[in-house]
Amino acid sequence: MSQGGYSFLTSASSGSTDKAEEALSRAVIGIGKKAQMKDASHAVVVLTGDASLSASETATAVRRLGSMFGNPSLDVEYAVSYRGGTGTQLQVSVLASGFKKTKYDSYDPIDGILGAKNNIDDELECALIEGLDRIVSCDQ
């Protein structure tokens, strides 16, 4: 995860009959809203559920992750956590990394005019450029 670029963490839950597939899809959609999913190179998936979470559901979710991202060579690590009780909710958390850019990188129209990463005020504060003449009040 520390190889540079962007990383995204999403989480989703489901209580349906196909809860692993549904929760995983919701989590992946959350990442797709922020970046091109095919650009991911690594992913960590954590499935948290009760004793009804089977090994086959876990294996299916992990196998399908590469195709959901559109990257069959996606490096996937996973973990399963069982909690007590007999609830039907399954929580899936996905941490994906390797993104070189986000969908917001080209969001600033000034970048299109002046060139990428050439922001007028990159410190996110409103300040006038030093050396400008003082504006005279209309009351004078």
CSV table of N, CA and C in Angstrom, one decimal:
chain,number,residue,atom,x,y,z
A,1,MET,N,0.8,-1.2,0.0
A,1,MET,CA,0.0,0.0,0.0
A,1,MET,C,0.9,1.3,0.0
A,2,SER,N,2.1,1.1,0.4
A,2,SER,CA,3.0,2.3,0.5
A,2,SER,C,3.8,2.5,-0.8
A,3,GLN,N,3.4,2.0,-1.9
A,3,GLN,CA,4.2,2.1,-3.1
A,3,GLN,C,4.0,3.4,-3.9
A,4,GLY,N,3.3,4.3,-3.3
A,4,GLY,CA,3.0,5.6,-4.0
A,4,GLY,C,1.7,5.6,-4.6
A,5,GLY,N,1.2,6.8,-5.0
A,5,GLY,CA,-0.1,6.9,-5.6
A,5,GLY,C,-1.2,7.0,-4.5
A,6,TYR,N,-2.4,6.8,-4.9
A,6,TYR,CA,-3.5,6.9,-4.1
A,6,TYR,C,-4.0,5.6,-3.6
A,7,SER,N,-4.6,5.6,-2.4
A,7,SER,CA,-5.3,4.4,-1.9
A,7,SER,C,-6.6,4.8,-1.4
A,8,PHE,N,-7.6,3.9,-1.6
A,8,PHE,CA,-9.0,4.1,-1.2
A,8,PHE,C,-9.5,3.0,-0.3
A,9,LEU,N,-10.2,3.4,0.8
A,9,LEU,CA,-10.8,2.4,1.7
A,9,LEU,C,-12.3,2.6,1.6
A,10,THR,N,-13.0,1.5,1.4
A,10,THR,CA,-14.5,1.6,1.4
A,10,THR,C,-15.0,0.4,2.2
A,11,SER,N,-16.2,0.5,2.6
A,11,SER,CA,-16.9,-0.5,3.4
A,11,SER,C,-18.4,-0.6,3.1
A,12,ALA,N,-18.9,-1.7,3.0
A,12,ALA,CA,-20.3,-1.9,2.7
A,12,ALA,C,-20.8,-3.2,3.5
A,13,SER,N,-22.1,-3.2,3.7
A,13,SER,CA,-22.7,-4.4,4.3
A,13,SER,C,-23.9,-4.9,3.6
A,14,SER,N,-24.3,-6.1,3.8
A,14,SER,CA,-25.5,-6.7,3.2
A,14,SER,C,-26.0,-7.8,4.1
A,15,GLY,N,-27.3,-8.0,4.0
A,15,GLY,CA,-28.0,-9.0,4.7
A,15,GLY,C,-28.8,-9.9,3.8
A,16,SER,N,-28.6,-9.8,2.5
A,16,SER,CA,-29.4,-10.5,1.5
A,16,SER,C,-28.9,-12.0,1.4
A,17,THR,N,-29.5,-12.8,0.6
A,17,THR,CA,-29.1,-14.2,0.5
A,17,THR,C,-27.7,-14.3,-0.2
A,18,ASP,N,-27.4,-13.4,-1.1
A,18,ASP,CA,-26.1,-13.4,-1.7
A,18,ASP,C,-25.2,-12.2,-1.1
A,19,LYS,N,-25.1,-12.3,0.2
A,19,LYS,CA,-24.6,-11.1,0.9
A,19,LYS,C,-23.1,-10.8,0.6
A,20,ALA,N,-22.3,-11.8,0.4
A,20,ALA,CA,-20.9,-11.5,0.1
A,20,ALA,C,-20.7,-10.8,-1.2
A,21,GLU,N,-21.4,-11.3,-2.2
A,21,GLU,CA,-21.4,-10.7,-3.6
A,21,GLU,C,-21.9,-9.2,-3.5
A,22,GLU,N,-23.0,-9.0,-2.9
A,22,GLU,CA,-23.7,-7.7,-2.8
A,22,GLU,C,-22.8,-6.7,-2.0
A,23,ALA,N,-22.3,-7.1,-0.9
A,23,ALA,CA,-21.5,-6.2,-0.1
A,23,ALA,C,-20.2,-5.8,-0.8
A,24,LEU,N,-19.6,-6.8,-1.4
A,24,LEU,CA,-18.4,-6.6,-2.2
A,24,LEU,C,-18.6,-5.6,-3.3
A,25,SER,N,-19.7,-5.8,-4.1
A,25,SER,CA,-20.0,-4.9,-5.2
A,25,SER,C,-20.3,-3.5,-4.7
A,26,ARG,N,-20.9,-3.3,-3.6
A,26,ARG,CA,-21.2,-2.0,-3.1
A,26,ARG,C,-19.8,-1.3,-2.7
A,27,ALA,N,-19.0,-2.1,-2.1
A,27,ALA,CA,-17.7,-1.5,-1.7
A,27,ALA,C,-16.8,-1.1,-2.9
A,28,VAL,N,-16.8,-2.0,-4.0
A,28,VAL,CA,-16.1,-1.7,-5.2
A,28,VAL,C,-16.7,-0.5,-5.9
A,29,ILE,N,-18.0,-0.3,-5.9
A,29,ILE,CA,-18.6,0.8,-6.6
A,29,ILE,C,-18.2,2.1,-5.9
A,30,GLY,N,-18.0,2.1,-4.6
A,30,GLY,CA,-17.5,3.2,-3.8
A,30,GLY,C,-16.1,3.7,-4.3
A,31,ILE,N,-15.3,2.8,-4.6
A,31,ILE,CA,-13.9,3.1,-5.2
A,31,ILE,C,-14.1,3.6,-6.6
A,32,GLY,N,-14.9,3.0,-7.4
A,32,GLY,CA,-15.1,3.4,-8.7
A,32,GLY,C,-15.6,4.9,-8.9
A,33,LYS,N,-16.2,5.4,-7.9
A,33,LYS,CA,-16.7,6.8,-7.9
A,33,LYS,C,-15.5,7.8,-7.8
A,34,LYS,N,-14.4,7.3,-7.3
A,34,LYS,CA,-13.2,8.2,-7.0
A,34,LYS,C,-12.1,8.0,-8.0
A,35,ALA,N,-12.0,6.8,-8.6
A,35,ALA,CA,-10.8,6.5,-9.5
A,35,ALA,C,-11.2,5.5,-10.5
A,36,GLN,N,-10.4,5.3,-11.6
A,36,GLN,CA,-10.6,4.3,-12.5
A,36,GLN,C,-10.2,3.0,-11.9
A,37,MET,N,-11.1,2.1,-11.7
A,37,MET,CA,-10.8,0.8,-11.0
A,37,MET,C,-9.7,0.0,-11.6
A,38,LYS,N,-9.6,0.0,-12.9
A,38,LYS,CA,-8.6,-0.9,-13.6
A,38,LYS,C,-7.2,-0.4,-13.3
A,39,ASP,N,-7.0,0.8,-12.7
A,39,ASP,CA,-5.7,1.3,-12.4
A,39,ASP,C,-5.2,0.7,-11.1
A,40,ALA,N,-6.0,0.0,-10.3
A,40,ALA,CA,-5.6,-0.6,-9.0
A,40,ALA,C,-4.6,-1.7,-9.2
A,41,SER,N,-3.6,-1.8,-8.4
A,41,SER,CA,-2.6,-2.9,-8.5
A,41,SER,C,-2.7,-3.8,-7.3
A,42,HIS,N,-3.2,-3.3,-6.2
A,42,HIS,CA,-3.2,-4.1,-4.9
A,42,HIS,C,-4.6,-3.9,-4.2
A,43,ALA,N,-5.0,-4.9,-3.5
A,43,ALA,CA,-6.3,-4.8,-2.8
A,43,ALA,C,-6.2,-5.7,-1.5
A,44,VAL,N,-6.8,-5.2,-0.5
A,44,VAL,CA,-6.9,-6.0,0.8
A,44,VAL,C,-8.4,-6.0,1.1
A,45,VAL,N,-9.0,-7.2,1.3
A,45,VAL,CA,-10.4,-7.4,1.5
A,45,VAL,C,-10.5,-8.0,2.9
A,46,VAL,N,-11.4,-7.4,3.7
A,46,VAL,CA,-11.7,-8.0,5.0
A,46,VAL,C,-13.2,-8.3,5.0
A,47,LEU,N,-13.6,-9.5,5.3
A,47,LEU,CA,-15.0,-9.9,5.4
A,47,LEU,C,-15.3,-10.2,6.8
A,48,THR,N,-16.3,-9.5,7.4
A,48,THR,CA,-16.6,-9.7,8.8
A,48,THR,C,-18.1,-10.2,8.9
A,49,GLY,N,-18.3,-11.3,9.4
A,49,GLY,CA,-19.7,-11.9,9.5
A,49,GLY,C,-19.8,-12.9,10.6
A,50,ASP,N,-20.9,-13.5,10.7
A,50,ASP,CA,-21.1,-14.5,11.7
A,50,ASP,C,-20.7,-15.9,11.2
A,51,ALA,N,-21.1,-17.0,11.9
A,51,ALA,CA,-20.6,-18.3,11.6
A,51,ALA,C,-21.3,-18.8,10.3
A,52,SER,N,-22.3,-18.1,9.7
A,52,SER,CA,-22.9,-18.5,8.5
A,52,SER,C,-22.1,-18.1,7.3
A,53,LEU,N,-21.0,-17.3,7.4
A,53,LEU,CA,-20.1,-17.0,6.3
A,53,LEU,C,-19.3,-18.2,6.0
A,54,SER,N,-19.5,-18.7,4.8
A,54,SER,CA,-18.8,-20.0,4.4
A,54,SER,C,-17.5,-19.7,3.7
A,55,ALA,N,-16.6,-20.7,3.6
A,55,ALA,CA,-15.4,-20.6,2.9
A,55,ALA,C,-15.6,-20.4,1.4
A,56,SER,N,-16.7,-21.0,0.9
A,56,SER,CA,-16.9,-20.9,-0.5
A,56,SER,C,-17.4,-19.4,-0.9
A,57,GLU,N,-18.1,-18.8,0.0
A,57,GLU,CA,-18.5,-17.4,-0.2
A,57,GLU,C,-17.3,-16.5,-0.2
A,58,THR,N,-16.4,-16.8,0.8
A,58,THR,CA,-15.1,-16.0,0.9
A,58,THR,C,-14.3,-16.2,-0.4
A,59,ALA,N,-14.1,-17.4,-0.9
A,59,ALA,CA,-13.3,-17.7,-2.1
A,59,ALA,C,-14.0,-17.0,-3.3
A,60,THR,N,-15.3,-17.1,-3.4
A,60,THR,CA,-15.9,-16.5,-4.6
A,60,THR,C,-15.7,-15.0,-4.6
A,61,ALA,N,-15.8,-14.3,-3.4
A,61,ALA,CA,-15.6,-12.9,-3.3
A,61,ALA,C,-14.2,-12.5,-3.7
A,62,VAL,N,-13.3,-13.2,-3.2
A,62,VAL,CA,-11.9,-12.9,-3.5
A,62,VAL,C,-11.5,-13.1,-5.0
A,63,ARG,N,-12.0,-14.2,-5.6
A,63,ARG,CA,-11.8,-14.5,-7.0
A,63,ARG,C,-12.5,-13.4,-7.9
A,64,ARG,N,-13.6,-13.0,-7.5
A,64,ARG,CA,-14.4,-12.0,-8.3
A,64,ARG,C,-13.8,-10.6,-8.2
A,65,LEU,N,-13.0,-10.3,-7.3
A,65,LEU,CA,-12.5,-9.0,-7.1
A,65,LEU,C,-11.7,-8.5,-8.3
A,66,GLY,N,-10.9,-9.3,-8.8
A,66,GLY,CA,-10.1,-8.9,-10.0
A,66,GLY,C,-11.0,-8.5,-11.2
A,67,SER,N,-12.0,-9.3,-11.4
A,67,SER,CA,-12.9,-9.0,-12.5
A,67,SER,C,-13.7,-7.8,-12.2
A,68,MET,N,-14.1,-7.5,-11.0
A,68,MET,CA,-14.9,-6.3,-10.6
A,68,MET,C,-14.0,-5.1,-10.9
A,69,PHE,N,-12.8,-5.2,-10.6
A,69,PHE,CA,-11.9,-4.0,-10.9
A,69,PHE,C,-11.5,-3.9,-12.3
A,70,GLY,N,-11.7,-4.9,-13.1
A,70,GLY,CA,-11.3,-4.9,-14.5
A,70,GLY,C,-9.8,-5.2,-14.7
A,71,ASN,N,-9.2,-5.8,-13.7
A,71,ASN,CA,-7.8,-6.1,-13.7
A,71,ASN,C,-7.6,-7.5,-13.2
A,72,PRO,N,-7.5,-8.5,-14.1
A,72,PRO,CA,-7.3,-9.9,-13.6
A,72,PRO,C,-6.0,-10.1,-12.9
A,73,SER,N,-5.0,-9.3,-13.1
A,73,SER,CA,-3.7,-9.5,-12.4
A,73,SER,C,-3.7,-8.7,-11.0
A,74,LEU,N,-4.8,-8.2,-10.5
A,74,LEU,CA,-4.9,-7.5,-9.3
A,74,LEU,C,-4.3,-8.4,-8.1
A,75,ASP,N,-3.4,-7.9,-7.4
A,75,ASP,CA,-2.8,-8.6,-6.2
A,75,ASP,C,-3.8,-8.5,-5.0
A,76,VAL,N,-4.4,-9.6,-4.6
A,76,VAL,CA,-5.4,-9.5,-3.6
A,76,VAL,C,-5.0,-10.3,-2.3
A,77,GLU,N,-5.1,-9.6,-1.2
A,77,GLU,CA,-4.9,-10.3,0.1
A,77,GLU,C,-6.3,-10.2,0.8
A,78,TYR,N,-6.6,-11.1,1.6
A,78,TYR,CA,-7.9,-11.1,2.3
A,78,TYR,C,-7.8,-11.7,3.7
A,79,ALA,N,-8.8,-11.3,4.5
A,79,ALA,CA,-8.9,-11.8,5.9
A,79,ALA,C,-10.4,-12.0,6.1
A,80,VAL,N,-10.7,-12.9,7.0
A,80,VAL,CA,-12.1,-13.2,7.4
A,80,VAL,C,-12.1,-13.1,9.0
A,81,SER,N,-13.1,-12.3,9.4
A,81,SER,CA,-13.3,-12.2,10.9
A,81,SER,C,-14.7,-12.6,11.2
A,82,TYR,N,-14.8,-13.6,12.2
A,82,TYR,CA,-16.1,-14.1,12.6
A,82,TYR,C,-16.4,-13.4,13.9
A,83,ARG,N,-17.6,-12.9,14.0
A,83,ARG,CA,-18.1,-12.3,15.2
A,83,ARG,C,-19.2,-13.2,15.8
A,84,GLY,N,-19.4,-13.1,17.1
A,84,GLY,CA,-20.4,-13.9,17.7
A,84,GLY,C,-21.8,-13.6,17.3
A,85,GLY,N,-22.8,-14.4,17.6
A,85,GLY,CA,-24.1,-14.1,17.3
A,85,GLY,C,-24.6,-14.8,16.0
A,86,THR,N,-25.8,-14.6,15.7
A,86,THR,CA,-26.4,-15.2,14.5
A,86,THR,C,-27.0,-14.2,13.6
A,87,GLY,N,-26.4,-13.0,13.6
A,87,GLY,CA,-26.9,-12.0,12.7
A,87,GLY,C,-26.7,-12.3,11.2
A,88,THR,N,-27.4,-11.8,10.4
A,88,THR,CA,-27.3,-12.1,8.9
A,88,THR,C,-26.5,-11.1,8.2
A,89,GLN,N,-26.0,-10.0,8.8
A,89,GLN,CA,-25.3,-8.9,8.1
A,89,GLN,C,-23.8,-9.4,7.9
A,90,LEU,N,-23.3,-9.1,6.7
A,90,LEU,CA,-21.9,-9.3,6.4
A,90,LEU,C,-21.3,-7.9,6.1
A,91,GLN,N,-20.2,-7.6,6.7
A,91,GLN,CA,-19.5,-6.4,6.4
A,91,GLN,C,-18.3,-6.7,5.6
A,92,VAL,N,-18.1,-5.9,4.5
A,92,VAL,CA,-16.9,-6.1,3.6
A,92,VAL,C,-16.2,-4.8,3.5
A,93,SER,N,-14.9,-4.8,3.8
A,93,SER,CA,-14.1,-3.6,3.7
A,93,SER,C,-13.0,-3.9,2.6
A,94,VAL,N,-12.8,-2.9,1.8
A,94,VAL,CA,-11.8,-3.0,0.7
A,94,VAL,C,-10.9,-1.9,0.7
A,95,LEU,N,-9.6,-2.2,0.8
A,95,LEU,CA,-8.6,-1.1,0.7
A,95,LEU,C,-7.8,-1.4,-0.6
A,96,ALA,N,-7.9,-0.5,-1.6
A,96,ALA,CA,-7.3,-0.7,-2.9
A,96,ALA,C,-6.2,0.4,-3.1
A,97,SER,N,-5.1,0.1,-3.7
A,97,SER,CA,-4.0,1.0,-3.9
A,97,SER,C,-3.4,0.9,-5.3
A,98,GLY,N,-2.5,1.8,-5.6
A,98,GLY,CA,-1.8,1.8,-6.9
A,98,GLY,C,-2.4,2.8,-7.9
A,99,PHE,N,-3.3,3.6,-7.4
A,99,PHE,CA,-3.9,4.5,-8.4
A,99,PHE,C,-3.0,5.7,-8.5
A,100,LYS,N,-2.7,6.0,-9.8
A,100,LYS,CA,-1.8,7.1,-10.1
A,100,LYS,C,-2.5,8.5,-10.1
A,101,LYS,N,-3.8,8.4,-10.3
A,101,LYS,CA,-4.6,9.6,-10.4
A,101,LYS,C,-6.1,9.3,-9.9
A,102,THR,N,-6.8,10.4,-9.6
A,102,THR,CA,-8.2,10.2,-9.2
A,102,THR,C,-9.1,10.9,-10.3
A,103,LYS,N,-10.4,10.7,-10.2
A,103,LYS,CA,-11.3,11.4,-11.1
A,103,LYS,C,-11.3,12.9,-10.8
A,104,TYR,N,-10.8,13.3,-9.6
A,104,TYR,CA,-10.8,14.7,-9.3
A,104,TYR,C,-9.5,15.5,-9.7
A,105,ASP,N,-8.6,14.8,-10.2
A,105,ASP,CA,-7.3,15.4,-10.6
A,105,ASP,C,-7.5,16.4,-11.7
A,106,SER,N,-8.5,16.2,-12.6
A,106,SER,CA,-8.7,17.1,-13.7
A,106,SER,C,-10.0,17.9,-13.4
A,107,TYR,N,-10.4,18.1,-12.2
A,107,TYR,CA,-11.6,18.7,-11.8
A,107,TYR,C,-11.5,20.3,-11.8
A,108,ASP,N,-10.3,20.8,-11.7
A,108,ASP,CA,-10.1,22.2,-11.6
A,108,ASP,C,-10.0,22.8,-13.0
A,109,PRO,N,-10.9,23.6,-13.4
A,109,PRO,CA,-10.8,24.2,-14.8
A,109,PRO,C,-9.6,25.1,-15.0
A,110,ILE,N,-9.0,25.6,-14.0
A,110,ILE,CA,-7.8,26.4,-14.1
A,110,ILE,C,-6.6,25.6,-14.5
A,111,ASP,N,-6.6,24.3,-14.1
A,111,ASP,CA,-5.5,23.4,-14.5
A,111,ASP,C,-5.6,23.2,-16.0
A,112,GLY,N,-6.8,23.2,-16.6
A,112,GLY,CA,-6.9,23.0,-18.0
A,112,GLY,C,-6.3,24.2,-18.8
A,113,ILE,N,-6.4,25.4,-18.2
A,113,ILE,CA,-5.9,26.6,-18.8
A,113,ILE,C,-4.4,26.8,-18.6
A,114,LEU,N,-4.0,26.7,-17.4
A,114,LEU,CA,-2.6,27.0,-17.0
A,114,LEU,C,-1.7,25.7,-17.0
A,115,GLY,N,-2.3,24.6,-17.1
A,115,GLY,CA,-1.5,23.3,-17.1
A,115,GLY,C,-1.7,22.6,-15.8
A,116,ALA,N,-1.6,21.3,-15.8
A,116,ALA,CA,-1.8,20.5,-14.6
A,116,ALA,C,-0.9,20.9,-13.4
A,117,LYS,N,-1.5,21.0,-12.3
A,117,LYS,CA,-0.8,21.3,-11.0
A,117,LYS,C,-0.2,22.7,-11.0
A,118,ASN,N,-0.7,23.6,-11.8
A,118,ASN,CA,-0.2,24.9,-11.8
A,118,ASN,C,-1.3,25.8,-11.2
A,119,ASN,N,-1.8,25.5,-10.0
A,119,ASN,CA,-2.9,26.2,-9.4
A,119,ASN,C,-2.5,27.6,-9.0
A,120,ILE,N,-3.5,28.5,-9.1
A,120,ILE,CA,-3.2,29.9,-8.7
A,120,ILE,C,-2.9,30.0,-7.2
A,121,ASP,N,-3.7,29.3,-6.4
A,121,ASP,CA,-3.5,29.3,-4.9
A,121,ASP,C,-3.6,27.8,-4.4
A,122,ASP,N,-2.5,27.2,-4.4
A,122,ASP,CA,-2.5,25.8,-4.0
A,122,ASP,C,-2.5,25.5,-2.5
A,123,GLU,N,-2.5,26.6,-1.7
A,123,GLU,CA,-2.6,26.4,-0.3
A,123,GLU,C,-4.0,26.5,0.3
A,124,LEU,N,-5.0,26.5,-0.6
A,124,LEU,CA,-6.4,26.5,-0.2
A,124,LEU,C,-6.8,27.6,0.7
A,125,GLU,N,-6.2,28.8,0.5
A,125,GLU,CA,-6.6,29.9,1.3
A,125,GLU,C,-6.8,31.1,0.3
A,126,CYS,N,-7.6,32.0,0.7
A,126,CYS,CA,-7.9,33.2,-0.1
A,126,CYS,C,-6.9,34.3,0.2
A,127,ALA,N,-6.1,34.6,-0.7
A,127,ALA,CA,-5.1,35.7,-0.4
A,127,ALA,C,-4.8,36.4,-1.7
A,128,LEU,N,-4.6,37.7,-1.6
A,128,LEU,CA,-4.3,38.5,-2.7
A,128,LEU,C,-2.8,38.4,-3.0
A,129,ILE,N,-2.4,38.5,-4.2
A,129,ILE,CA,-0.9,38.4,-4.5
A,129,ILE,C,-0.3,39.7,-4.0
A,130,GLU,N,0.9,39.5,-3.3
A,130,GLU,CA,1.6,40.6,-2.8
A,130,GLU,C,2.1,41.5,-3.9
A,131,GLY,N,2.1,42.8,-3.7
A,131,GLY,CA,2.5,43.8,-4.6
A,131,GLY,C,1.4,44.4,-5.4
A,132,LEU,N,0.2,44.0,-5.3
A,132,LEU,CA,-0.9,44.6,-6.0
A,132,LEU,C,-1.2,46.0,-5.3
A,133,ASP,N,-1.6,46.9,-6.1
A,133,ASP,CA,-2.0,48.2,-5.5
A,133,ASP,C,-3.2,48.0,-4.6
A,134,ARG,N,-3.3,48.8,-3.6
A,134,ARG,CA,-4.4,48.8,-2.7
A,134,ARG,C,-5.6,49.3,-3.4
A,135,ILE,N,-6.8,48.7,-3.2
A,135,ILE,CA,-8.0,49.1,-3.7
A,135,ILE,C,-8.6,50.2,-2.9
A,136,VAL,N,-8.9,51.3,-3.5
A,136,VAL,CA,-9.4,52.5,-2.8
A,136,VAL,C,-10.9,52.3,-2.6
A,137,SER,N,-11.3,52.6,-1.4
A,137,SER,CA,-12.7,52.5,-1.0
A,137,SER,C,-13.6,53.5,-1.8
A,138,CYS,N,-14.8,53.2,-2.1
A,138,CYS,CA,-15.7,54.1,-2.8
A,138,CYS,C,-16.2,55.2,-1.9
A,139,ASP,N,-16.1,55.1,-0.6
A,139,ASP,CA,-16.5,56.1,0.4
A,139,ASP,C,-15.6,57.3,0.4
A,140,GLN,N,-14.5,57.3,-0.2
A,140,GLN,CA,-13.6,58.4,0.0
A,140,GLN,C,-13.8,59.4,-1.1
